[in-house]
Amino acid sequence: MAPWDYPDYDAHEAVHFFHDAATGLAAIIAIHSTVLGPAAGGCRYWSYARAEEAVTDALRLSRGMSFKNAMAGLPIGGGKAVILADAARPKTPELLAAFGRAVESLGGRYVTAEDVGISDRDMVEIARATRYVSGLPVAGHGDAGGDPGPFTALGVYLGVRAAVRRGLGRADMAGVHVAIQGVGSVGGGLARLLARDGARLTLADVHADRAAALAAELGAETVAADAILSVAADVVSPCALGAVLDAGSIAALQAPVVAGGANNQLATPEDGWRIHQRGIVYAPDYVINAGGIINVGLEYLGQGDRAEVESRIAEIPGRLDRIWEESAATGDPAAIVADRLAQKLIGR
Ligand code: NAD
């Protein structure tokens, strides 16, 4: 099937397929839009059952990056890379260098960074073969860049506070009950920031020991991973995988606010309507979770230090407020309003 025959093809500017005979590298780089600047987005290293799923992932994720980067106010476009993982071609330094050469061959139209399955150590290997890289370990304490997780967590924390103001009319978090799905880099960081404010926390992770350890540290409760979205909390915060908000889980939500860091939380566009029709305050994922890309984006552009990154992340609550205002004024779901604003920014 040609890329433009995929349901997720959205007038992407280019979709590149790479193969390297020596290492077995099989990779796709999808460039959705370079209207605002070079297409930036992470590289996912993942084992797909079928190659078509890898193409779909690259198409969908690169479009998401266009929207996320535009809404974050960054002068960068949207792209994404996928390396097809296979036990027969392990993630060696040579394979990562072959991927780096693929990125380099695009002459800067695409800038890579970490995503699922790619660490900052892997980025160092990739950077040996291309200069179009971000998310490298930072050299100095006050620099932008490095692991984006804590910056994403900071933005989500500020977004949760904004959503609580909007949905509950509360200016502080003391005693506000937040249920967090997934306590990894983003969810764990969020939990620590909320605990500092005196929020009541319920945590869940498929690695139950991870949730239990953090709960013991923060004085939080835990529930089973399959029960977290329907906890009778004030806020549900999806910070694990995508597509967790579908007809079933939305019907079972008991919280008046959903605000979390996971990418692609809504299983389908209809789920944006479902959550809206239930009167739940929903923070569009790519707006609230932009802290990490703000960090690596400014690192790549060489436009500022850590203080600048934090001041740009502090703009996330205002952006969410504008989306909720427009949602209230138009009757459209927050997710649709966010897409509309992002499309306008990239001239679609
Ligand atoms: P992570 O791997 O550090 O943590 C994810 C955690 O979720 C893990 O502890 C995992 O065990 C848990 N988990 C997985 N499935 C679960 C389930 N069904 N129920 C409960 N827990 C589950 O990943 P992360 O970096 O914290 O990213 C979390 C989400 O945020 C992802 O959707 C990611 O795409 C998104 N995101 C991350 C960043 C970032 O900077 N790290 C930026 C933007 C978006």
GROMACS .gro file of C-alpha atoms and ligand atoms in nm:
model
  392
    1MET     CA    1   0.000   0.000   0.000
    2ALA     CA    2   0.134   0.347  -0.085
    3PRO     CA    3   0.173   0.581   0.215
    4TRP     CA    4  -0.104   0.808   0.085
    5ASP     CA    5  -0.351   0.516   0.088
    6TYR     CA    6  -0.318   0.478   0.466
    7PRO     CA    7  -0.614   0.614   0.667
    8ASP     CA    8  -0.364   0.812   0.879
    9TYR     CA    9  -0.201   0.985   0.582
   10ASP     CA   10  -0.268   1.357   0.631
   11ALA     CA   11  -0.090   1.525   0.340
   12HIS     CA   12   0.246   1.440   0.499
   13GLU     CA   13   0.523   1.622   0.316
   14ALA     CA   14   0.735   1.307   0.291
   15VAL     CA   15   0.760   0.950   0.414
   16HIS     CA   16   1.107   0.796   0.384
   17PHE     CA   17   1.192   0.426   0.406
   18PHE     CA   18   1.548   0.327   0.496
   19HIS     CA   19   1.728  -0.005   0.476
   20ASP     CA   20   2.090  -0.071   0.564
   21ALA     CA   21   2.225  -0.404   0.441
   22ALA     CA   22   2.520  -0.423   0.681
   23THR     CA   23   2.323  -0.382   1.006
   24GLY     CA   24   1.976  -0.483   0.888
   25LEU     CA   25   1.838  -0.142   0.988
   26ALA     CA   26   1.478  -0.098   0.875
   27ALA     CA   27   1.345   0.248   0.955
   28ILE     CA   28   1.076   0.493   0.852
   29ILE     CA   29   1.100   0.870   0.886
   30ALA     CA   30   0.772   1.054   0.837
   31ILE     CA   31   0.777   1.430   0.791
   32HIS     CA   32   0.431   1.576   0.844
   33SER     CA   33   0.504   1.948   0.822
   34THR     CA   34   0.806   2.178   0.799
   35VAL     CA   35   0.597   2.495   0.771
   36LEU     CA   36   0.715   2.624   1.110
   37GLY     CA   37   1.068   2.482   1.091
   38PRO     CA   38   1.259   2.152   1.069
   39ALA     CA   39   1.039   1.853   1.148
   40ALA     CA   40   1.126   1.740   1.501
   41GLY     CA   41   1.011   1.432   1.687
   42GLY     CA   42   1.153   1.129   1.858
   43CYS     CA   43   1.264   0.795   1.722
   44ARG     CA   44   1.066   0.492   1.840
   45TYR     CA   45   1.236   0.152   1.854
   46TRP     CA   46   0.955  -0.100   1.857
   47SER     CA   47   0.869  -0.451   1.745
   48TYR     CA   48   0.565  -0.441   1.516
   49ALA     CA   49   0.364  -0.750   1.422
   50ARG     CA   50   0.322  -0.612   1.068
   51ALA     CA   51   0.521  -0.348   0.877
   52GLU     CA   52   0.194  -0.162   0.802
   53GLU     CA   53   0.159  -0.091   1.175
   54ALA     CA   54   0.500   0.077   1.174
   55VAL     CA   55   0.395   0.301   0.883
   56THR     CA   56   0.069   0.387   1.060
   57ASP     CA   57   0.261   0.469   1.380
   58ALA     CA   58   0.505   0.696   1.192
   59LEU     CA   59   0.218   0.876   1.011
   60ARG     CA   60   0.010   0.925   1.325
   61LEU     CA   61   0.297   1.021   1.555
   62SER     CA   62   0.452   1.270   1.310
   63ARG     CA   63   0.118   1.448   1.268
   64GLY     CA   64   0.087   1.459   1.646
   65MET     CA   65   0.432   1.620   1.667
   66SER     CA   66   0.329   1.893   1.418
   67PHE     CA   67   0.034   1.975   1.639
   68LYS     CA   68   0.231   1.953   1.963
   69ASN     CA   69   0.523   2.167   1.843
   70ALA     CA   70   0.292   2.430   1.691
   71MET     CA   71   0.083   2.456   2.006
   72ALA     CA   72   0.397   2.479   2.219
   73GLY     CA   73   0.489   2.794   2.026
   74LEU     CA   74   0.811   2.638   1.894
   75PRO     CA   75   0.958   2.727   1.552
   76ILE     CA   76   0.974   2.360   1.455
   77GLY     CA   77   0.760   2.129   1.247
   78GLY     CA   78   0.649   1.772   1.307
   79GLY     CA   79   0.817   1.444   1.220
   80LYS     CA   80   0.878   1.105   1.372
   81ALA     CA   81   1.102   0.806   1.310
   82VAL     CA   82   1.035   0.441   1.370
   83ILE     CA   83   1.304   0.172   1.377
   84LEU     CA   84   1.152  -0.173   1.328
   85ALA     CA   85   1.297  -0.382   1.610
   86ASP     CA   86   1.376  -0.745   1.538
   87ALA     CA   87   1.568  -1.001   1.743
   88ALA     CA   88   1.761  -1.079   1.422
   89ARG     CA   89   1.902  -0.724   1.408
   90PRO     CA   90   1.983  -0.610   1.762
   91LYS     CA   91   2.012  -0.244   1.864
   92THR     CA   92   2.388  -0.224   1.821
   93PRO     CA   93   2.594   0.098   1.800
   94GLU     CA   94   2.636   0.015   1.428
   95LEU     CA   95   2.260  -0.004   1.372
   96LEU     CA   96   2.211   0.325   1.558
   97ALA     CA   97   2.486   0.484   1.348
   98ALA     CA   98   2.311   0.360   1.032
   99PHE     CA   99   1.996   0.530   1.156
  100GLY     CA  100   2.202   0.845   1.220
  101ARG     CA  101   2.323   0.836   0.858
  102ALA     CA  102   1.961   0.810   0.743
  103VAL     CA  103   1.873   1.121   0.947
  104GLU     CA  104   2.180   1.303   0.813
  105SER     CA  105   2.082   1.221   0.454
  106LEU     CA  106   1.768   1.436   0.495
  107GLY     CA  107   1.989   1.741   0.543
  108GLY     CA  108   1.816   1.875   0.853
  109ARG     CA  109   1.454   1.847   0.736
  110TYR     CA  110   1.409   1.600   1.024
  111VAL     CA  111   1.563   1.627   1.374
  112THR     CA  112   1.555   1.318   1.592
  113ALA     CA  113   1.536   1.263   1.970
  114GLU     CA  114   1.441   0.988   2.217
  115ASP     CA  115   1.111   0.805   2.217
  116VAL     CA  116   0.998   0.465   2.344
  117GLY     CA  117   1.289   0.220   2.324
  118ILE     CA  118   1.559   0.484   2.263
  119SER     CA  119   1.762   0.620   2.555
  120ASP     CA  120   1.986   0.925   2.579
  121ARG     CA  121   2.283   0.684   2.554
  122ASP     CA  122   2.142   0.563   2.221
  123MET     CA  123   2.117   0.926   2.112
  124VAL     CA  124   2.491   0.962   2.168
  125GLU     CA  125   2.551   0.674   1.922
  126ILE     CA  126   2.311   0.826   1.669
  127ALA     CA  127   2.481   1.165   1.709
  128ARG     CA  128   2.809   1.014   1.589
  129ALA     CA  129   2.655   1.001   1.241
  130THR     CA  130   2.433   1.308   1.231
  131ARG     CA  131   2.421   1.660   1.368
  132TYR     CA  132   2.040   1.665   1.348
  133VAL     CA  133   1.989   1.532   1.700
  134SER     CA  134   1.840   1.660   2.022
  135GLY     CA  135   1.788   1.510   2.366
  136LEU     CA  136   2.157   1.447   2.429
  137PRO     CA  137   2.278   1.431   2.789
  138VAL     CA  138   2.334   1.787   2.917
  139ALA     CA  139   2.681   1.921   2.977
  140GLY     CA  140   2.606   2.180   3.245
  141HIS     CA  141   2.349   2.211   3.525
  142GLY     CA  142   2.173   2.518   3.384
  143ASP     CA  143   2.156   2.396   3.023
  144ALA     CA  144   1.844   2.302   2.826
  145GLY     CA  145   1.823   1.944   2.704
  146GLY     CA  146   1.876   1.596   2.846
  147ASP     CA  147   1.600   1.364   2.967
  148PRO     CA  148   1.270   1.532   2.877
  149GLY     CA  149   1.070   1.334   3.136
  150PRO     CA  150   1.103   1.574   3.433
  151PHE     CA  151   1.011   1.871   3.209
  152THR     CA  152   0.707   1.688   3.079
  153ALA     CA  153   0.610   1.612   3.440
  154LEU     CA  154   0.647   1.980   3.534
  155GLY     CA  155   0.416   2.088   3.248
  156VAL     CA  156   0.160   1.821   3.334
  157TYR     CA  157   0.169   1.930   3.699
  158LEU     CA  158   0.098   2.293   3.600
  159GLY     CA  159  -0.175   2.170   3.363
  160VAL     CA  160  -0.337   1.958   3.635
  161ARG     CA  161  -0.348   2.264   3.859
  162ALA     CA  162  -0.512   2.466   3.579
  163ALA     CA  163  -0.767   2.189   3.519
  164VAL     CA  164  -0.846   2.177   3.891
  165ARG     CA  165  -0.903   2.554   3.889
  166ARG     CA  166  -1.135   2.514   3.592
  167GLY     CA  167  -1.321   2.200   3.700
  168LEU     CA  168  -1.328   2.233   4.076
  169GLY     CA  169  -1.280   2.606   4.126
  170ARG     CA  170  -0.984   2.529   4.355
  171ALA     CA  171  -0.667   2.740   4.351
  172ASP     CA  172  -0.464   2.502   4.568
  173MET     CA  173  -0.409   2.127   4.562
  174ALA     CA  174  -0.426   2.049   4.935
  175GLY     CA  175  -0.645   1.741   4.976
  176VAL     CA  176  -0.736   1.731   4.605
  177HIS     CA  177  -0.751   1.362   4.509
  178VAL     CA  178  -0.551   1.271   4.197
  179ALA     CA  179  -0.545   0.917   4.053
  180ILE     CA  180  -0.233   0.858   3.841
  181GLN     CA  181  -0.211   0.578   3.584
  182GLY     CA  182   0.155   0.484   3.534
  183VAL     CA  183   0.431   0.603   3.768
  184GLY     CA  184   0.726   0.611   3.529
  185SER     CA  185   0.923   0.917   3.432
  186VAL     CA  186   0.620   1.144   3.382
  187GLY     CA  187   0.366   0.997   3.626
  188GLY     CA  188   0.626   0.952   3.899
  189GLY     CA  189   0.753   1.308   3.859
  190LEU     CA  190   0.397   1.439   3.864
  191ALA     CA  191   0.319   1.244   4.182
  192ARG     CA  192   0.619   1.395   4.362
  193LEU     CA  193   0.524   1.750   4.263
  194LEU     CA  194   0.162   1.698   4.370
  195ALA     CA  195   0.264   1.537   4.699
  196ARG     CA  196   0.463   1.850   4.780
  197ASP     CA  197   0.136   2.047   4.748
  198GLY     CA  198  -0.048   1.814   4.987
  199ALA     CA  199  -0.261   1.643   4.721
  200ARG     CA  200  -0.415   1.304   4.805
  201LEU     CA  201  -0.273   1.048   4.560
  202THR     CA  202  -0.388   0.711   4.433
  203LEU     CA  203  -0.130   0.538   4.214
  204ALA     CA  204  -0.134   0.239   3.980
  205ASP     CA  205   0.119   0.075   3.753
  206VAL     CA  206   0.129  -0.256   3.569
  207HIS     CA  207   0.455  -0.298   3.761
  208ALA     CA  208   0.269  -0.298   4.094
  209ASP     CA  209   0.597  -0.290   4.289
  210ARG     CA  210   0.683   0.045   4.128
  211ALA     CA  211   0.352   0.198   4.239
  212ALA     CA  212   0.386   0.046   4.587
  213ALA     CA  213   0.738   0.185   4.635
  214LEU     CA  214   0.637   0.536   4.531
  215ALA     CA  215   0.320   0.519   4.742
  216ALA     CA  216   0.530   0.426   5.046
  217GLU     CA  217   0.763   0.720   4.977
  218LEU     CA  218   0.482   0.974   4.930
  219GLY     CA  219   0.218   0.838   5.170
  220ALA     CA  220  -0.016   0.755   4.881
  221GLU     CA  221  -0.262   0.470   4.818
  222THR     CA  222  -0.244   0.219   4.534
  223VAL     CA  223  -0.507   0.033   4.333
  224ALA     CA  224  -0.486  -0.236   4.065
  225ALA     CA  225  -0.384  -0.106   3.722
  226ASP     CA  226  -0.722  -0.193   3.568
  227ALA     CA  227  -0.912   0.004   3.837
  228ILE     CA  228  -0.728   0.338   3.830
  229LEU     CA  229  -0.933   0.520   3.563
  230SER     CA  230  -1.260   0.464   3.751
  231VAL     CA  231  -1.136   0.573   4.095
  232ALA     CA  232  -1.373   0.828   4.252
  233ALA     CA  233  -1.102   1.096   4.253
  234ASP     CA  234  -1.112   1.466   4.165
  235VAL     CA  235  -0.863   1.415   3.881
  236VAL     CA  236  -0.768   1.114   3.671
  237SER     CA  237  -0.422   1.151   3.517
  238PRO     CA  238  -0.333   0.902   3.241
  239CYS     CA  239   0.049   0.885   3.236
  240ALA     CA  240   0.105   0.542   3.080
  241LEU     CA  241  -0.002   0.433   2.734
  242GLY     CA  242  -0.222   0.586   2.464
  243ALA     CA  243  -0.581   0.503   2.364
  244VAL     CA  244  -0.692   0.452   2.725
  245LEU     CA  245  -0.998   0.677   2.690
  246ASP     CA  246  -1.261   0.487   2.493
  247ALA     CA  247  -1.638   0.445   2.515
  248GLY     CA  248  -1.608   0.200   2.805
  249SER     CA  249  -1.351   0.379   3.016
  250ILE     CA  250  -1.513   0.721   2.961
  251ALA     CA  251  -1.851   0.586   3.075
  252ALA     CA  252  -1.682   0.451   3.390
  253LEU     CA  253  -1.495   0.775   3.477
  254GLN     CA  254  -1.598   0.917   3.814
  255ALA     CA  255  -1.359   1.214   3.818
  256PRO     CA  256  -1.472   1.556   3.688
  257VAL     CA  257  -1.122   1.625   3.547
  258VAL     CA  258  -0.893   1.422   3.317
  259ALA     CA  259  -0.544   1.568   3.277
  260GLY     CA  260  -0.237   1.356   3.219
  261GLY     CA  261   0.084   1.321   3.023
  262ALA     CA  262   0.029   1.014   2.804
  263ASN     CA  263   0.031   1.069   2.429
  264ASN     CA  264  -0.281   0.996   2.221
  265GLN     CA  265  -0.509   0.931   2.519
  266LEU     CA  266  -0.830   0.938   2.314
  267ALA     CA  267  -0.881   0.608   2.131
  268THR     CA  268  -1.082   0.781   1.854
  269PRO     CA  269  -1.193   1.139   1.775
  270GLU     CA  270  -1.544   1.039   1.891
  271ASP     CA  271  -1.401   0.988   2.239
  272GLY     CA  272  -1.326   1.362   2.249
  273TRP     CA  273  -1.701   1.415   2.209
  274ARG     CA  274  -1.785   1.146   2.465
  275ILE     CA  275  -1.570   1.304   2.737
  276HIS     CA  276  -1.704   1.651   2.651
  277GLN     CA  277  -2.065   1.534   2.664
  278ARG     CA  278  -2.007   1.397   3.012
  279GLY     CA  279  -1.909   1.750   3.120
  280ILE     CA  280  -1.558   1.640   3.216
  281VAL     CA  281  -1.275   1.896   3.194
  282TYR     CA  282  -1.023   1.733   2.959
  283ALA     CA  283  -0.671   1.866   2.898
  284PRO     CA  284  -0.573   1.783   2.537
  285ASP     CA  285  -0.269   1.557   2.571
  286TYR     CA  286  -0.029   1.721   2.330
  287VAL     CA  287  -0.088   2.060   2.488
  288ILE     CA  288  -0.039   1.955   2.851
  289ASN     CA  289   0.254   1.719   2.782
  290ALA     CA  290   0.466   1.963   2.574
  291GLY     CA  291   0.723   2.028   2.849
  292GLY     CA  292   0.963   1.766   2.717
  293ILE     CA  293   0.961   1.893   2.357
  294ILE     CA  294   1.000   2.251   2.480
  295ASN     CA  295   1.316   2.134   2.659
  296VAL     CA  296   1.468   1.937   2.369
  297GLY     CA  297   1.342   2.188   2.109
  298LEU     CA  298   1.513   2.482   2.276
  299GLU     CA  299   1.826   2.268   2.322
  300TYR     CA  300   1.837   2.194   1.949
  301LEU     CA  301   1.766   2.553   1.850
  302GLY     CA  302   2.024   2.677   2.099
  303GLN     CA  303   1.759   2.921   2.220
  304GLY     CA  304   1.791   2.937   2.589
  305ASP     CA  305   1.886   2.775   2.912
  306ARG     CA  306   1.694   2.583   3.171
  307ALA     CA  307   1.532   2.901   3.308
  308GLU     CA  308   1.396   2.980   2.959
  309VAL     CA  309   1.264   2.624   2.928
  310GLU     CA  310   1.082   2.658   3.259
  311SER     CA  311   0.935   2.994   3.166
  312ARG     CA  312   0.800   2.847   2.836
  313ILE     CA  313   0.655   2.549   3.026
  314ALA     CA  314   0.479   2.796   3.256
  315GLU     CA  315   0.275   2.906   2.949
  316ILE     CA  316   0.099   2.567   2.928
  317PRO     CA  317  -0.181   2.654   3.179
  318GLY     CA  318  -0.274   2.973   2.989
  319ARG     CA  319  -0.287   2.776   2.664
  320LEU     CA  320  -0.520   2.521   2.823
  321ASP     CA  321  -0.741   2.799   2.963
  322ARG     CA  322  -0.781   2.947   2.613
  323ILE     CA  323  -0.880   2.605   2.475
  324TRP     CA  324  -1.139   2.552   2.750
  325GLU     CA  325  -1.277   2.904   2.696
  326GLU     CA  326  -1.320   2.837   2.324
  327SER     CA  327  -1.470   2.497   2.397
  328ALA     CA  328  -1.727   2.662   2.625
  329ALA     CA  329  -1.800   2.933   2.367
  330THR     CA  330  -1.837   2.700   2.067
  331GLY     CA  331  -1.971   2.383   2.231
  332ASP     CA  332  -1.690   2.185   2.066
  333PRO     CA  333  -1.479   1.940   2.268
  334ALA     CA  334  -1.144   2.068   2.396
  335ALA     CA  335  -0.967   1.806   2.181
  336ILE     CA  336  -1.129   1.940   1.863
  337VAL     CA  337  -1.058   2.302   1.959
  338ALA     CA  338  -0.689   2.215   2.014
  339ASP     CA  339  -0.666   2.040   1.675
  340ARG     CA  340  -0.828   2.338   1.505
  341LEU     CA  341  -0.585   2.585   1.664
  342ALA     CA  342  -0.286   2.365   1.575
  343GLN     CA  343  -0.402   2.319   1.213
  344LYS     CA  344  -0.438   2.694   1.176
  345LEU     CA  345  -0.082   2.745   1.301
  346ILE     CA  346   0.059   2.506   1.040
  347GLY     CA  347  -0.159   2.637   0.760
  348ARG     CA  348  -0.384   2.330   0.721
  349NAD     P1  349   0.780   0.538   3.134
  349NAD     O1  350   0.807   0.414   3.057
  349NAD     O2  351   0.888   0.599   3.217
  349NAD     O3  352   0.656   0.513   3.233
  349NAD     C1  353   0.537   0.454   3.194
  349NAD     C2  354   0.484   0.375   3.314
  349NAD     O4  355   0.351   0.331   3.283
  349NAD     C3  356   0.568   0.250   3.342
  349NAD     O5  357   0.600   0.245   3.481
  349NAD     C4  358   0.475   0.135   3.302
  349NAD     O6  359   0.495   0.018   3.380
  349NAD     C5  360   0.339   0.196   3.327
  349NAD     N1  361   0.227   0.135   3.256
  349NAD     C6  362   0.224   0.087   3.129
  349NAD     N2  363   0.100   0.042   3.100
  349NAD     C7  364   0.022   0.066   3.208
  349NAD     C8  365  -0.113   0.045   3.238
  349NAD     N3  366  -0.196  -0.010   3.150
  349NAD     N4  367  -0.158   0.079   3.358
  349NAD     C9  368  -0.075   0.134   3.452
  349NAD     N5  369   0.056   0.157   3.428
  349NAD    C10  370   0.105   0.124   3.308
  349NAD     O7  371   0.723   0.642   3.028
  349NAD     P2  372   0.710   0.799   3.044
  349NAD     O8  373   0.826   0.864   2.982
  349NAD     O9  374   0.671   0.832   3.185
  349NAD    O10  375   0.586   0.828   2.946
  349NAD    C11  376   0.453   0.805   2.989
  349NAD    C12  377   0.358   0.857   2.883
  349NAD    O11  378   0.381   0.995   2.862
  349NAD    C13  379   0.372   0.791   2.745
  349NAD    O12  380   0.245   0.787   2.685
  349NAD    C14  381   0.460   0.888   2.669
  349NAD    O13  382   0.442   0.877   2.529
  349NAD    C15  383   0.408   1.019   2.723
  349NAD     N6  384   0.502   1.129   2.710
  349NAD    C16  385   0.625   1.122   2.769
  349NAD    C17  386   0.712   1.229   2.755
  349NAD    C18  387   0.846   1.228   2.822
  349NAD    O14  388   0.911   1.334   2.820
  349NAD     N7  389   0.890   1.120   2.881
  349NAD    C19  390   0.674   1.342   2.681
  349NAD    C20  391   0.546   1.348   2.624
  349NAD    C21  392   0.462   1.240   2.640
   0.00000   0.00000   0.00000
